[in-house]
Coordinates of C-alpha atoms in Angstrom, one line a residue:
Chain A
M62 CA 0.0 0.0 0.0
L63 CA 1.4 3.4 -1.0
S64 CA 0.6 6.8 0.6
Y65 CA 0.4 10.1 -1.1
R66 CA -0.7 13.6 -0.5
L67 CA -2.8 14.9 -3.4
A68 CA -4.6 18.2 -3.6
G69 CA -4.4 18.5 0.2
L70 CA -5.8 15.0 0.8
S71 CA -4.1 11.9 2.2
V72 CA -4.4 9.1 -0.3
E73 CA -3.8 5.4 0.0
S74 CA -3.3 3.5 -3.2
E75 CA -2.8 -0.1 -4.2
I76 CA -0.9 1.0 -7.2
A77 CA 1.8 3.6 -7.7
L78 CA 0.4 6.9 -8.9
P79 CA 2.6 8.2 -11.7
G80 CA 3.5 11.8 -11.9
L81 CA 3.5 12.4 -8.2
I82 CA 7.0 13.1 -6.9
D83 CA 7.1 10.8 -3.9
S84 CA 4.9 8.6 -1.9
V85 CA 5.0 9.9 1.6
A86 CA 5.6 7.8 4.7
D87 CA 3.2 9.5 7.1
C88 CA 0.4 11.7 5.9
G89 CA -2.3 10.7 8.5
P90 CA -5.2 8.3 8.1
P91 CA -6.3 8.1 4.5
E92 CA -9.1 10.3 3.3
V93 CA -9.2 8.7 -0.1
R94 CA -8.5 5.0 -1.0
I95 CA -7.7 3.8 -4.5
R96 CA -8.0 0.1 -5.2
C97 CA -8.1 -2.3 -8.1
G98 CA -11.3 -4.3 -8.3
A99 CA -14.5 -5.2 -10.2
V100 CA -16.2 -2.1 -11.6
P101 CA -19.7 -2.4 -13.1
E102 CA -20.3 -1.6 -16.8
K103 CA -23.1 0.8 -16.0
L104 CA -25.0 2.5 -13.1
D105 CA -28.7 1.9 -13.0
D106 CA -31.0 4.9 -12.5
A107 CA -28.2 7.4 -13.2
G108 CA -29.4 10.9 -12.4
A109 CA -26.9 12.5 -14.8
F110 CA -24.8 11.0 -17.5
G111 CA -22.6 11.8 -20.5
P112 CA -21.0 9.8 -23.3
T113 CA -18.4 8.1 -21.0
W114 CA -19.9 8.6 -17.5
A115 CA -22.9 8.3 -15.3
M116 CA -23.7 9.6 -11.8
Q117 CA -26.1 8.1 -9.4
G118 CA -26.2 9.6 -5.9
G119 CA -22.7 9.5 -4.4
R120 CA -21.5 7.1 -7.1
F121 CA -19.8 8.1 -10.2
L122 CA -18.8 5.8 -13.0
L123 CA -16.2 6.8 -15.7
R124 CA -15.4 4.5 -18.6
I125 CA -12.4 5.1 -20.9
P126 CA -13.2 2.5 -23.5
D127 CA -10.6 -0.2 -23.9
I128 CA -8.5 1.3 -21.2
A129 CA -10.3 1.2 -17.8
R130 CA -13.5 1.8 -15.8
F131 CA -13.4 3.9 -12.6
L132 CA -16.0 3.9 -9.9
L133 CA -15.8 6.8 -7.4
T134 CA -17.8 6.6 -4.2
D135 CA -18.7 9.6 -2.0
G136 CA -15.4 11.3 -2.7
R137 CA -13.7 8.7 -0.5
E138 CA -13.0 5.7 -2.7
I139 CA -11.8 5.0 -6.2
A140 CA -12.1 1.5 -7.6
F141 CA -10.7 0.7 -11.0
E142 CA -10.7 -2.1 -13.5
T143 CA -8.7 -2.1 -16.7
E144 CA -10.1 -3.3 -20.0
N145 CA -8.8 -5.3 -22.9
G146 CA -5.5 -6.2 -21.3
T147 CA -4.4 -2.6 -20.5
S148 CA -1.8 -2.6 -17.8
P149 CA -2.7 -0.8 -14.6
E150 CA 0.4 1.4 -15.2
D151 CA -1.0 2.6 -18.5
A152 CA -4.4 3.4 -16.9
A153 CA -2.9 5.1 -13.9
V154 CA -2.2 8.4 -15.6
F155 CA -6.0 8.9 -15.7
L156 CA -6.3 8.4 -12.0
V157 CA -4.3 11.4 -11.0
G158 CA -5.9 13.7 -13.6
T159 CA -9.5 13.2 -14.7
V160 CA -10.5 10.7 -12.0
F161 CA -9.1 12.6 -9.1
G162 CA -10.6 15.8 -10.6
I163 CA -14.0 14.2 -10.5
L164 CA -13.4 13.0 -6.9
L165 CA -12.6 16.5 -5.8
H166 CA -15.9 17.6 -7.4
Q167 CA -17.6 15.0 -5.3
R168 CA -16.0 16.6 -2.3
R169 CA -17.4 19.9 -3.4
K170 CA -14.0 21.4 -3.9
I171 CA -13.2 24.1 -6.4
V172 CA -10.9 22.4 -9.0
L173 CA -9.2 24.4 -11.8
H174 CA -7.7 23.2 -15.0
A175 CA -4.5 24.9 -14.3
S176 CA -0.8 24.6 -13.8
A177 CA 0.9 26.6 -11.0
V178 CA 4.3 27.8 -9.9
R179 CA 5.5 29.6 -6.8
V180 CA 6.3 33.3 -7.0
G181 CA 7.6 34.7 -3.7
D182 CA 5.3 33.1 -1.2
K183 CA 2.3 32.9 -3.5
A184 CA 0.9 30.5 -6.0
V185 CA 0.5 31.8 -9.6
L186 CA -1.9 29.8 -11.7
F187 CA -2.1 29.4 -15.5
C188 CA -5.6 28.3 -16.6
G189 CA -6.7 27.2 -20.0
R190 CA -8.2 24.4 -22.0
S191 CA -6.2 21.4 -23.1
G192 CA -3.5 22.6 -25.5
A193 CA -3.5 26.2 -24.2
G194 CA 0.1 25.9 -23.0
K195 CA -0.3 25.5 -19.3
S196 CA 2.4 22.8 -18.8
T197 CA 4.8 24.5 -21.2
M198 CA 4.4 27.8 -19.2
A199 CA 5.0 26.0 -15.9
A200 CA 8.0 24.1 -17.3
A201 CA 9.6 27.3 -18.6
L202 CA 9.0 29.1 -15.3
D203 CA 10.3 26.1 -13.3
R204 CA 13.5 26.3 -15.4
R205 CA 13.7 30.0 -14.6
G206 CA 13.7 29.1 -10.9
Y207 CA 10.0 29.3 -9.9
S208 CA 9.1 26.0 -8.2
L209 CA 6.5 23.9 -9.7
L210 CA 3.3 23.6 -7.6
N211 CA 0.8 21.9 -9.9
D212 CA 0.5 20.5 -13.4
D213 CA -2.9 20.4 -15.1
V214 CA -5.1 20.2 -12.1
C215 CA -5.2 22.6 -9.1
A216 CA -7.6 22.4 -6.2
I217 CA -8.5 25.7 -4.6
G218 CA -9.3 26.0 -0.9
L219 CA -9.6 28.7 1.7
D220 CA -7.2 29.6 4.6
R221 CA -8.5 30.6 8.0
A222 CA -9.0 34.1 7.0
G223 CA -11.1 33.1 4.0
A224 CA -8.4 33.9 1.4
P225 CA -8.0 31.5 -1.5
I226 CA -5.2 29.0 -1.4
A227 CA -3.8 26.5 -4.0
H228 CA -3.3 22.9 -2.8
S229 CA -0.1 21.9 -4.6
D230 CA 1.0 18.3 -4.7
G231 CA 4.5 18.2 -6.2
R232 CA 3.7 16.6 -9.5
R233 CA 5.9 15.9 -12.4
L234 CA 5.2 17.8 -15.5
K235 CA 3.7 16.0 -18.5
L236 CA 5.2 17.4 -21.7
W237 CA 5.0 16.4 -25.4
A238 CA 8.3 15.5 -27.2
Q239 CA 8.1 18.8 -29.1
A240 CA 8.0 20.9 -25.9
I241 CA 10.8 18.9 -24.3
E242 CA 12.9 19.6 -27.3
H243 CA 12.2 23.3 -27.5
L244 CA 12.6 23.8 -23.8
E245 CA 15.8 21.8 -23.8
L246 CA 14.6 19.4 -21.1
A247 CA 15.8 16.1 -22.5
D248 CA 18.0 15.5 -19.5
R249 CA 14.9 15.6 -17.2
R250 CA 12.7 13.4 -19.4
G251 CA 11.3 10.4 -17.6
S252 CA 9.0 7.6 -18.8
P253 CA 6.2 8.1 -21.3
V254 CA 2.9 8.9 -19.6
R255 CA 1.4 6.1 -21.7
S256 CA 3.3 3.5 -23.6
R257 CA 1.7 4.6 -26.9
L258 CA 2.2 8.4 -26.6
Q259 CA 5.2 10.6 -27.2
K260 CA 4.3 12.6 -24.1
F261 CA 6.6 12.2 -21.1
Y262 CA 6.9 12.9 -17.4
V263 CA 9.5 15.5 -16.8
E264 CA 11.2 16.0 -13.5
P265 CA 10.8 19.7 -12.4
Q266 CA 13.9 21.5 -11.3
D267 CA 12.2 22.2 -8.0
S268 CA 8.8 21.4 -6.7
F269 CA 6.8 22.5 -3.6
A270 CA 4.1 20.4 -2.1
H271 CA 2.2 22.6 0.4
A272 CA -0.7 25.0 0.2
L273 CA 0.1 28.5 -0.8
P274 CA -2.1 31.6 -1.0
L275 CA -3.1 32.6 -4.5
G276 CA -1.1 35.5 -5.9
A277 CA -2.6 35.7 -9.4
V278 CA -4.6 33.6 -11.9
Y279 CA -3.9 34.0 -15.6
G280 CA -6.3 32.8 -18.3
L281 CA -4.0 31.8 -21.2
R282 CA -5.0 33.1 -24.6
E283 CA -3.3 32.8 -28.0
T284 CA -2.6 36.1 -29.8
R285 CA -5.1 36.0 -32.6
A286 CA -6.9 38.9 -34.2
P287 CA -8.3 41.0 -32.7
L288 CA -6.4 40.2 -29.5
Q289 CA -3.0 41.8 -28.9
D290 CA -0.1 40.5 -26.8
G291 CA -0.2 41.5 -23.2
I292 CA -1.6 41.1 -19.7
E293 CA -4.9 42.7 -18.9
R294 CA -7.4 42.6 -16.1
P295 CA -10.8 41.6 -17.3
N296 CA -13.9 43.1 -15.7
V297 CA -15.7 41.4 -12.8
V298 CA -18.0 39.3 -15.0
D299 CA -15.3 38.1 -17.3
S300 CA -13.1 37.3 -14.3
A301 CA -15.8 35.1 -13.0
L302 CA -16.1 33.5 -16.4
V303 CA -12.4 32.8 -16.6
I304 CA -12.6 30.8 -13.4
R305 CA -15.9 29.1 -14.3
R306 CA -14.6 28.1 -17.7
S307 CA -11.4 26.8 -16.2
A308 CA -13.2 24.4 -14.0
Y309 CA -11.9 20.9 -14.3
R310 CA -14.4 20.1 -16.1
P311 CA -17.2 22.7 -16.7
R312 CA -19.6 19.8 -17.4
M313 CA -19.0 18.5 -13.9
V314 CA -19.8 21.8 -12.4
D315 CA -23.2 21.6 -14.1
A316 CA -23.8 17.9 -13.3
M317 CA -22.9 18.4 -9.6
Q318 CA -24.8 21.7 -9.4
Q319 CA -21.8 23.6 -8.3
N320 CA -22.3 26.8 -10.4
S321 CA -22.9 29.0 -7.4
P322 CA -19.8 28.0 -5.4
Y323 CA -17.7 28.5 -8.5
F324 CA -18.9 32.0 -9.0
Q325 CA -18.4 32.8 -5.3
S326 CA -14.9 31.4 -5.5
A327 CA -14.3 33.4 -8.7
A328 CA -15.3 36.6 -6.9
N329 CA -13.1 35.8 -4.0
I330 CA -10.1 35.0 -6.2
A331 CA -10.7 38.1 -8.3
A332 CA -10.9 40.3 -5.2
R333 CA -8.1 38.8 -3.1
A334 CA -5.6 37.6 -5.7
G335 CA -6.5 39.0 -9.1
V336 CA -7.6 37.4 -12.4
F337 CA -5.8 38.4 -15.6
Y338 CA -5.6 37.4 -19.2
L339 CA -2.2 36.5 -20.5
T340 CA -2.3 36.9 -24.3
R341 CA 0.8 35.6 -26.2
P342 CA 1.7 33.8 -29.3
L343 CA 1.9 30.0 -29.1
D344 CA 5.5 30.1 -30.1
F345 CA 8.4 28.5 -28.1
A346 CA 10.8 31.2 -29.3
K347 CA 8.7 33.9 -27.6
I348 CA 8.7 32.3 -24.2
P349 CA 11.6 34.4 -22.8
D350 CA 9.7 37.5 -23.8
V351 CA 6.5 36.2 -22.1
I352 CA 8.5 35.4 -18.9
G353 CA 9.9 38.9 -18.9
R354 CA 6.5 40.4 -19.2
L355 CA 5.2 38.2 -16.4
E356 CA 8.0 39.2 -14.1
A357 CA 7.4 42.8 -14.7
H358 CA 3.7 42.2 -13.9
W359 CA 4.7 40.4 -10.7
R360 CA 6.7 43.4 -9.6
E361 CA 3.8 45.7 -10.4
I362 CA 1.3 43.7 -8.3
G363 CA 3.8 43.1 -5.5
L364 CA 4.5 39.4 -5.9
L365 CA 8.2 40.2 -6.6
E366 CA 10.2 43.0 -5.1
A367 CA 10.7 45.9 -7.4
I368 CA 14.1 46.3 -9.0
R369 CA 15.8 49.2 -7.3
Chain B
M39 CA -33.3 21.3 -29.5
S40 CA -31.7 22.1 -32.7
E41 CA -30.9 20.4 -36.0
R42 CA -27.3 20.2 -37.0
I43 CA -26.1 20.3 -40.6
W44 CA -22.4 19.7 -41.5
L45 CA -20.7 22.3 -43.7
A46 CA -18.3 19.7 -45.1
S47 CA -15.4 20.4 -47.4
Y48 CA -11.8 19.6 -48.2
P49 CA -9.8 22.6 -46.8
K50 CA -9.6 25.8 -48.9
S51 CA -12.8 25.1 -50.8
G52 CA -15.0 28.0 -49.6
N53 CA -16.3 26.5 -46.4
T54 CA -15.6 29.7 -44.3
W55 CA -17.0 32.0 -46.9
L56 CA -20.2 30.0 -47.1
R57 CA -20.4 30.0 -43.3
I58 CA -20.0 33.8 -43.2
L59 CA -22.6 34.2 -45.9
I60 CA -25.1 32.2 -43.8
G61 CA -24.0 34.0 -40.7
C62 CA -24.7 37.4 -42.3
L63 CA -28.4 36.4 -42.7
S64 CA -28.9 37.2 -39.1
L65 CA -27.3 40.6 -39.2
K66 CA -29.8 43.4 -38.5
D67 CA -30.4 46.2 -40.9
G68 CA -27.5 48.5 -41.0
E69 CA -25.3 46.2 -39.0
A70 CA -21.8 45.7 -40.4
L71 CA -20.0 42.4 -40.8
D72 CA -17.1 41.8 -38.4
I73 CA -15.3 38.7 -39.4
N74 CA -14.0 38.3 -35.8
K75 CA -17.5 38.4 -34.4
L76 CA -19.4 36.1 -36.7
P77 CA -23.0 35.6 -35.8
E78 CA -22.9 31.9 -36.7
R79 CA -20.7 30.1 -34.2
G80 CA -21.3 26.4 -34.7
G81 CA -17.6 25.8 -34.4
I82 CA -15.8 23.0 -36.1
A83 CA -16.4 19.3 -35.6
S84 CA -12.7 18.6 -34.7
A85 CA -12.6 21.1 -31.8
R86 CA -10.8 19.6 -28.9
A87 CA -12.6 21.4 -26.0
P88 CA -16.1 19.8 -26.4
F89 CA -14.4 16.4 -26.5
D90 CA -12.6 16.9 -23.2
N91 CA -15.6 18.6 -21.6
L92 CA -18.2 16.0 -22.6
T93 CA -16.1 12.9 -22.0
L94 CA -14.3 14.4 -19.0
I95 CA -11.2 12.7 -20.5
D96 CA -8.1 14.6 -21.4
S97 CA -7.8 14.0 -25.1
G98 CA -4.1 14.8 -24.7
L99 CA -3.7 11.4 -23.1
L100 CA -5.3 9.4 -25.9
T101 CA -4.1 8.3 -29.3
H102 CA -5.7 9.6 -32.4
D103 CA -7.5 6.3 -32.9
E104 CA -8.7 6.1 -29.3
I105 CA -10.1 9.6 -29.7
D106 CA -11.8 8.7 -33.0
R107 CA -13.5 5.7 -31.4
L108 CA -15.1 8.1 -28.9
R109 CA -15.9 10.9 -31.4
P110 CA -19.3 9.5 -32.5
R111 CA -20.5 9.7 -28.9
I112 CA -19.6 13.5 -28.9
Y113 CA -21.6 14.2 -32.1
E114 CA -24.6 12.2 -30.8
E115 CA -24.5 14.2 -27.6
L116 CA -24.1 17.5 -29.4
G117 CA -26.8 16.5 -31.9
Q118 CA -29.2 16.4 -28.9
S119 CA -28.2 19.6 -27.2
L120 CA -26.7 22.9 -28.0
E121 CA -25.5 23.5 -24.6
E122 CA -21.9 22.3 -24.8
E123 CA -20.7 23.6 -28.1
V124 CA -21.7 27.3 -27.8
P125 CA -18.4 29.0 -27.0
E126 CA -19.4 32.1 -25.2
G127 CA -21.4 35.3 -25.4
P128 CA -25.0 35.9 -26.0
Q129 CA -26.6 33.5 -28.6
E130 CA -29.6 34.0 -30.8
P131 CA -31.9 31.0 -30.6
V132 CA -31.4 29.0 -33.9
Q133 CA -33.3 26.1 -35.3
V134 CA -30.5 24.9 -37.6
R135 CA -26.9 25.0 -36.6
F136 CA -24.3 24.7 -39.3
V137 CA -21.1 23.1 -38.2
K138 CA -17.9 23.2 -40.2
V139 CA -16.1 19.9 -40.8
H140 CA -13.0 19.0 -42.7
D141 CA -12.8 15.4 -41.7
A142 CA -13.4 12.9 -44.4
Y143 CA -16.5 10.7 -43.9
T144 CA -14.7 7.8 -42.4
L145 CA -15.5 4.8 -40.2
T146 CA -13.8 4.3 -36.9
S147 CA -11.9 1.1 -36.2
L148 CA -15.1 -0.2 -34.6
G149 CA -16.8 0.3 -38.0
E150 CA -19.1 3.2 -37.0
P151 CA -19.2 6.5 -38.8
L152 CA -16.9 9.0 -37.1
L153 CA -19.5 11.7 -37.4
A154 CA -22.2 9.5 -36.0
G155 CA -24.4 9.3 -39.1
K156 CA -27.8 10.8 -38.8
R157 CA -27.5 10.9 -35.0
G158 CA -24.7 13.5 -35.5
A159 CA -26.4 15.7 -38.1
K160 CA -29.5 15.6 -40.2
A161 CA -27.7 16.4 -43.5
A162 CA -24.5 17.9 -45.0
I163 CA -23.7 20.6 -47.5
L164 CA -20.6 19.4 -49.3
I165 CA -18.6 22.3 -50.8
V166 CA -16.1 21.3 -53.5
R167 CA -13.7 23.3 -55.5
D168 CA -11.6 22.7 -58.6
P169 CA -8.5 21.0 -57.1
R170 CA -6.2 23.1 -59.4
D171 CA -7.5 26.1 -57.5
V172 CA -7.3 24.3 -54.1
V173 CA -3.6 23.6 -54.6
P174 CA -2.1 27.1 -54.5
S175 CA -4.5 28.1 -51.7
L176 CA -3.5 25.0 -49.7
A177 CA 0.2 25.7 -50.3
N178 CA -0.4 29.2 -48.8
H179 CA -2.4 27.8 -45.9
N180 CA 0.1 25.1 -45.0
G181 CA 3.1 27.2 -45.7
T182 CA 4.5 24.7 -48.3
T183 CA 5.5 24.8 -51.9
I184 CA 2.9 24.1 -54.7
D185 CA 4.6 20.7 -55.3
E186 CA 4.2 19.8 -51.6
A187 CA 0.6 20.8 -51.7
I188 CA 0.0 18.6 -54.7
E189 CA 1.7 15.7 -52.9
F190 CA -0.5 16.4 -49.8
M191 CA -3.6 16.3 -51.9
N192 CA -2.5 13.0 -53.6
N193 CA -1.6 11.3 -50.3
A194 CA -4.1 8.8 -48.9
D195 CA -2.6 9.2 -45.5
A196 CA -2.7 12.9 -45.3
G197 CA -4.4 14.8 -42.6
F198 CA -4.5 17.9 -40.4
C199 CA -3.4 17.8 -36.7
N200 CA -2.1 14.2 -37.1
K201 CA 1.5 14.5 -36.0
P202 CA 2.7 12.5 -32.9
G203 CA 4.8 14.2 -30.2
R204 CA 2.8 17.4 -29.9
Q205 CA -0.6 18.6 -28.9
H206 CA -2.5 20.1 -31.8
S207 CA -5.1 22.7 -31.2
Q208 CA -7.7 20.4 -32.9
L209 CA -8.4 16.7 -33.1
R210 CA -6.9 14.8 -36.0
Q211 CA -8.7 15.3 -39.3
Q212 CA -8.1 12.6 -42.0
L213 CA -7.9 14.0 -45.5
P214 CA -7.3 10.8 -47.5
S215 CA -6.4 12.6 -50.8
W216 CA -8.6 15.2 -52.4
S217 CA -10.5 12.6 -54.4
G218 CA -10.8 10.2 -51.5
H219 CA -12.1 13.0 -49.2
I220 CA -14.9 14.0 -51.6
A221 CA -15.8 10.4 -52.5
S222 CA -16.1 9.6 -48.8
W223 CA -18.8 12.2 -48.5
L224 CA -20.5 11.6 -51.8
D225 CA -20.6 7.8 -51.4
Q226 CA -21.8 7.6 -47.8
R227 CA -25.5 6.7 -47.5
D228 CA -26.2 7.8 -43.9
I229 CA -27.3 11.4 -44.5
P230 CA -28.5 13.4 -47.4
I231 CA -26.0 15.7 -49.2
H232 CA -26.4 19.0 -51.0
L233 CA -23.4 19.3 -53.4
L234 CA -22.2 22.9 -53.9
R235 CA -19.4 23.8 -56.2
Y236 CA -17.3 26.8 -55.1
E237 CA -17.4 28.0 -58.7
D238 CA -21.2 28.1 -58.7
L239 CA -21.2 29.9 -55.4
K240 CA -18.9 32.5 -56.9
R241 CA -20.8 32.8 -60.1
D242 CA -24.3 33.1 -58.6
T243 CA -23.9 33.6 -54.9
A244 CA -27.5 34.5 -54.2
G245 CA -28.8 31.5 -56.1
A246 CA -26.4 29.1 -54.5
L247 CA -27.1 30.4 -51.1
L248 CA -30.8 30.1 -51.6
A249 CA -30.4 26.5 -52.7
V250 CA -28.3 25.7 -49.6
L251 CA -30.9 27.3 -47.3
D252 CA -33.8 25.6 -49.1
F253 CA -32.0 22.2 -48.6
A254 CA -31.3 23.0 -44.9
G255 CA -34.9 24.1 -44.3
V256 CA -33.9 27.5 -43.2
P257 CA -36.4 30.2 -44.2
A258 CA -34.8 33.4 -45.7
T259 CA -36.3 36.2 -47.7
P260 CA -34.7 37.2 -51.0
A261 CA -33.9 40.5 -49.4
D262 CA -32.0 38.8 -46.6
I263 CA -30.1 36.8 -49.1
E264 CA -29.3 39.8 -51.3
R265 CA -28.0 41.7 -48.3
S266 CA -25.8 38.8 -47.2
T267 CA -24.3 38.5 -50.6
L268 CA -23.6 42.2 -50.8
I269 CA -22.0 42.3 -47.3
A270 CA -19.9 39.1 -47.4
T271 CA -18.2 39.4 -50.7
F272 CA -14.9 37.7 -50.9
E273 CA -13.3 41.1 -51.5
A274 CA -14.9 42.4 -48.3
L275 CA -13.5 39.5 -46.3
K276 CA -10.0 40.0 -47.8
K277 CA -10.1 43.7 -47.0
Q278 CA -11.2 43.1 -43.4
E279 CA -8.5 40.5 -42.9
R280 CA -5.9 42.9 -44.2
N281 CA -7.1 45.6 -41.8
T282 CA -7.9 43.7 -38.6
G283 CA -6.7 40.1 -39.0
F284 CA -8.9 37.0 -38.8
S285 CA -9.5 35.3 -35.4
E286 CA -9.8 31.9 -37.0
W287 CA -6.3 32.1 -38.6
H288 CA -2.9 32.6 -37.2
D289 CA 0.1 32.7 -39.6
R290 CA 2.8 31.1 -37.4
S291 CA 5.4 31.6 -40.1
G292 CA 5.3 35.3 -39.5
N293 CA 5.4 35.9 -43.3
G294 CA 2.1 37.7 -43.4
R295 CA 0.2 34.9 -45.1
L296 CA -3.5 35.6 -45.2
F297 CA -6.5 33.2 -44.8
F298 CA -8.5 34.9 -47.6
R299 CA -6.1 34.8 -50.5
R300 CA -7.4 35.2 -54.0
G301 CA -10.7 33.3 -53.9
D302 CA -10.5 33.2 -57.7
V303 CA -12.0 30.7 -60.1
G304 CA -9.4 29.6 -62.6
G305 CA -6.5 31.3 -60.8
W306 CA -4.5 28.1 -61.3
R307 CA -3.9 29.0 -64.9
D308 CA -1.3 31.6 -63.9
E309 CA -0.1 29.8 -60.8
L310 CA 0.6 26.2 -61.9
T311 CA 3.1 24.8 -64.4
T312 CA 1.9 22.4 -67.1
E313 CA 3.6 19.6 -65.3
Q314 CA 1.8 20.5 -62.1
I315 CA -1.5 20.6 -63.8
L316 CA -0.8 17.2 -65.3
R317 CA 0.0 15.7 -62.0
I318 CA -3.3 17.0 -60.4
E319 CA -5.4 15.9 -63.4
S320 CA -3.7 12.6 -63.6
A321 CA -4.4 11.9 -59.9
H322 CA -7.9 13.3 -59.7
G323 CA -9.2 13.1 -63.2
P324 CA -12.1 10.8 -62.5
M325 CA -13.4 12.8 -59.5
M326 CA -12.9 16.1 -61.4
K327 CA -15.1 14.7 -64.2
R328 CA -17.6 13.5 -61.7
L329 CA -17.9 17.0 -60.4
G330 CA -18.0 18.6 -63.9
Y331 CA -14.5 20.1 -63.9
E332 CA -13.1 20.0 -67.4
L333 CA -9.6 18.6 -67.7
S334 CA -7.1 20.7 -69.6
T335 CA -5.0 17.8 -70.6
S336 CA -6.2 15.1 -73.1
S337 CA -7.2 11.7 -71.9
E338 CA -4.1 10.2 -73.5
L339 CA -1.8 12.6 -71.7
V340 CA -3.6 11.7 -68.4
L341 CA -3.0 8.0 -69.1
I342 CA 0.7 8.6 -69.9
G343 CA 1.0 10.8 -66.8

């Protein structure tokens, strides 16, 4: 049995969870258990369902055809059964991403599709849909000396004063071969995330696995007409939409009737940390410019000390 | 509940222009066209975000074939509801939603139509264009030479967004040669097709648009259609793109390539060499004849070529 800390929760798992930096010896009694076992093909009387999933009360079934089925119960247990001879290792990458994301929804957590790095004593998040460049941004910033906090999924909580915090869990990055080449990270490349993909785990230079208050949230946008390069602060409504659209996944927010908490959280994040658009070309060659622009912005909003 | 209709075409065949013409029907009197705020926003079938959002699965962790096996489920779901595909912003209620698609009409490895047959859309408008005019436009779009574009159009394994080792912004679109792509749509028997030649759209825009709308079951007055054809001329689109850029296109080469290029009929005559024309006609002669495009080379030459 292996133990991990994931999104602020203690997790006990029968199989190794790839992409997490280390299993930890003592993280308290498990709040979530992951086990291999029989998983039904379908849920009867599902109250909500989609093409690959069904929800019935506190039970949630996800099927990734020919790979695995996952049954989540009350945000406390994940059972999974592989299909068609898929190895548990090849299915495990889905556990720490999609499946754990759904489990966090079951626990009524705010979960963002975001990567995060540490800037000063704050967490800076980069949100966007798949392919928006979240991991690439985090990898480039890690290389620049900003510790990696999260890759792809980021659970948001509140500290005692009600300020938003990011639960980081010290994940490895997941990067495509093209990004590894352009960011010159070949020496940190680990195993492929799945045997059939040219996408690999990449060891961050430095990672940090504790909760940090949110410093800023950036919605990533590609520079396309009529958008111009730059960082701008959207109005209150658009800020809320950036957060809502960055939910991991928006469909889950609807299915679990979580719209209201997401908007409240968005308002809280916008007021206490700041939500911004970061518009830049999707071009590896421009990453140093983008980092320069971000650092200037961090000085402006007080995350970094101003240059004297 | 809405009905979906595919706007299907091989790339660079007039799909976007037709979509803008249809979109302009809903402009109010005196309202100008903004190509970056198009009224019709049905999106493209190969968009990645609806896949991830509806399946909950990260498409970036699946192979192209694994994604394709799930895609019919997406179009079935979208065929039932508008909710997930509307990107953002206020939407006018619409009865018919036109959705752009460049994918060939293929079957998945499980033998079902990728686009979910009649559960995915009730019909399709298939827009075709003389392949000799597609070639220079595709070369510009892909940032390749004319010869490379000809090779791409002759390649049964060609596609968009199909490279391993990177995340493309869209899902893979198979383009199994120009002829193969068009045959896949013409020869399927799942949904009715309205065939529209780009050349006919160019020659009689209002008439072609009326026929499209009639087929789609979308009511439109002659005045609406006339206004749309006057607003969304190809020249107007080119001019707007030159002035403001086009949100659906990003020239990553930095060479200032534009999405709306010439839009001409017969422009190939001054852009292709005789040898290039021969190669295209030799590869696609039968389909060109099927669509009524006259070959410039004699049949003997085609056989020798």
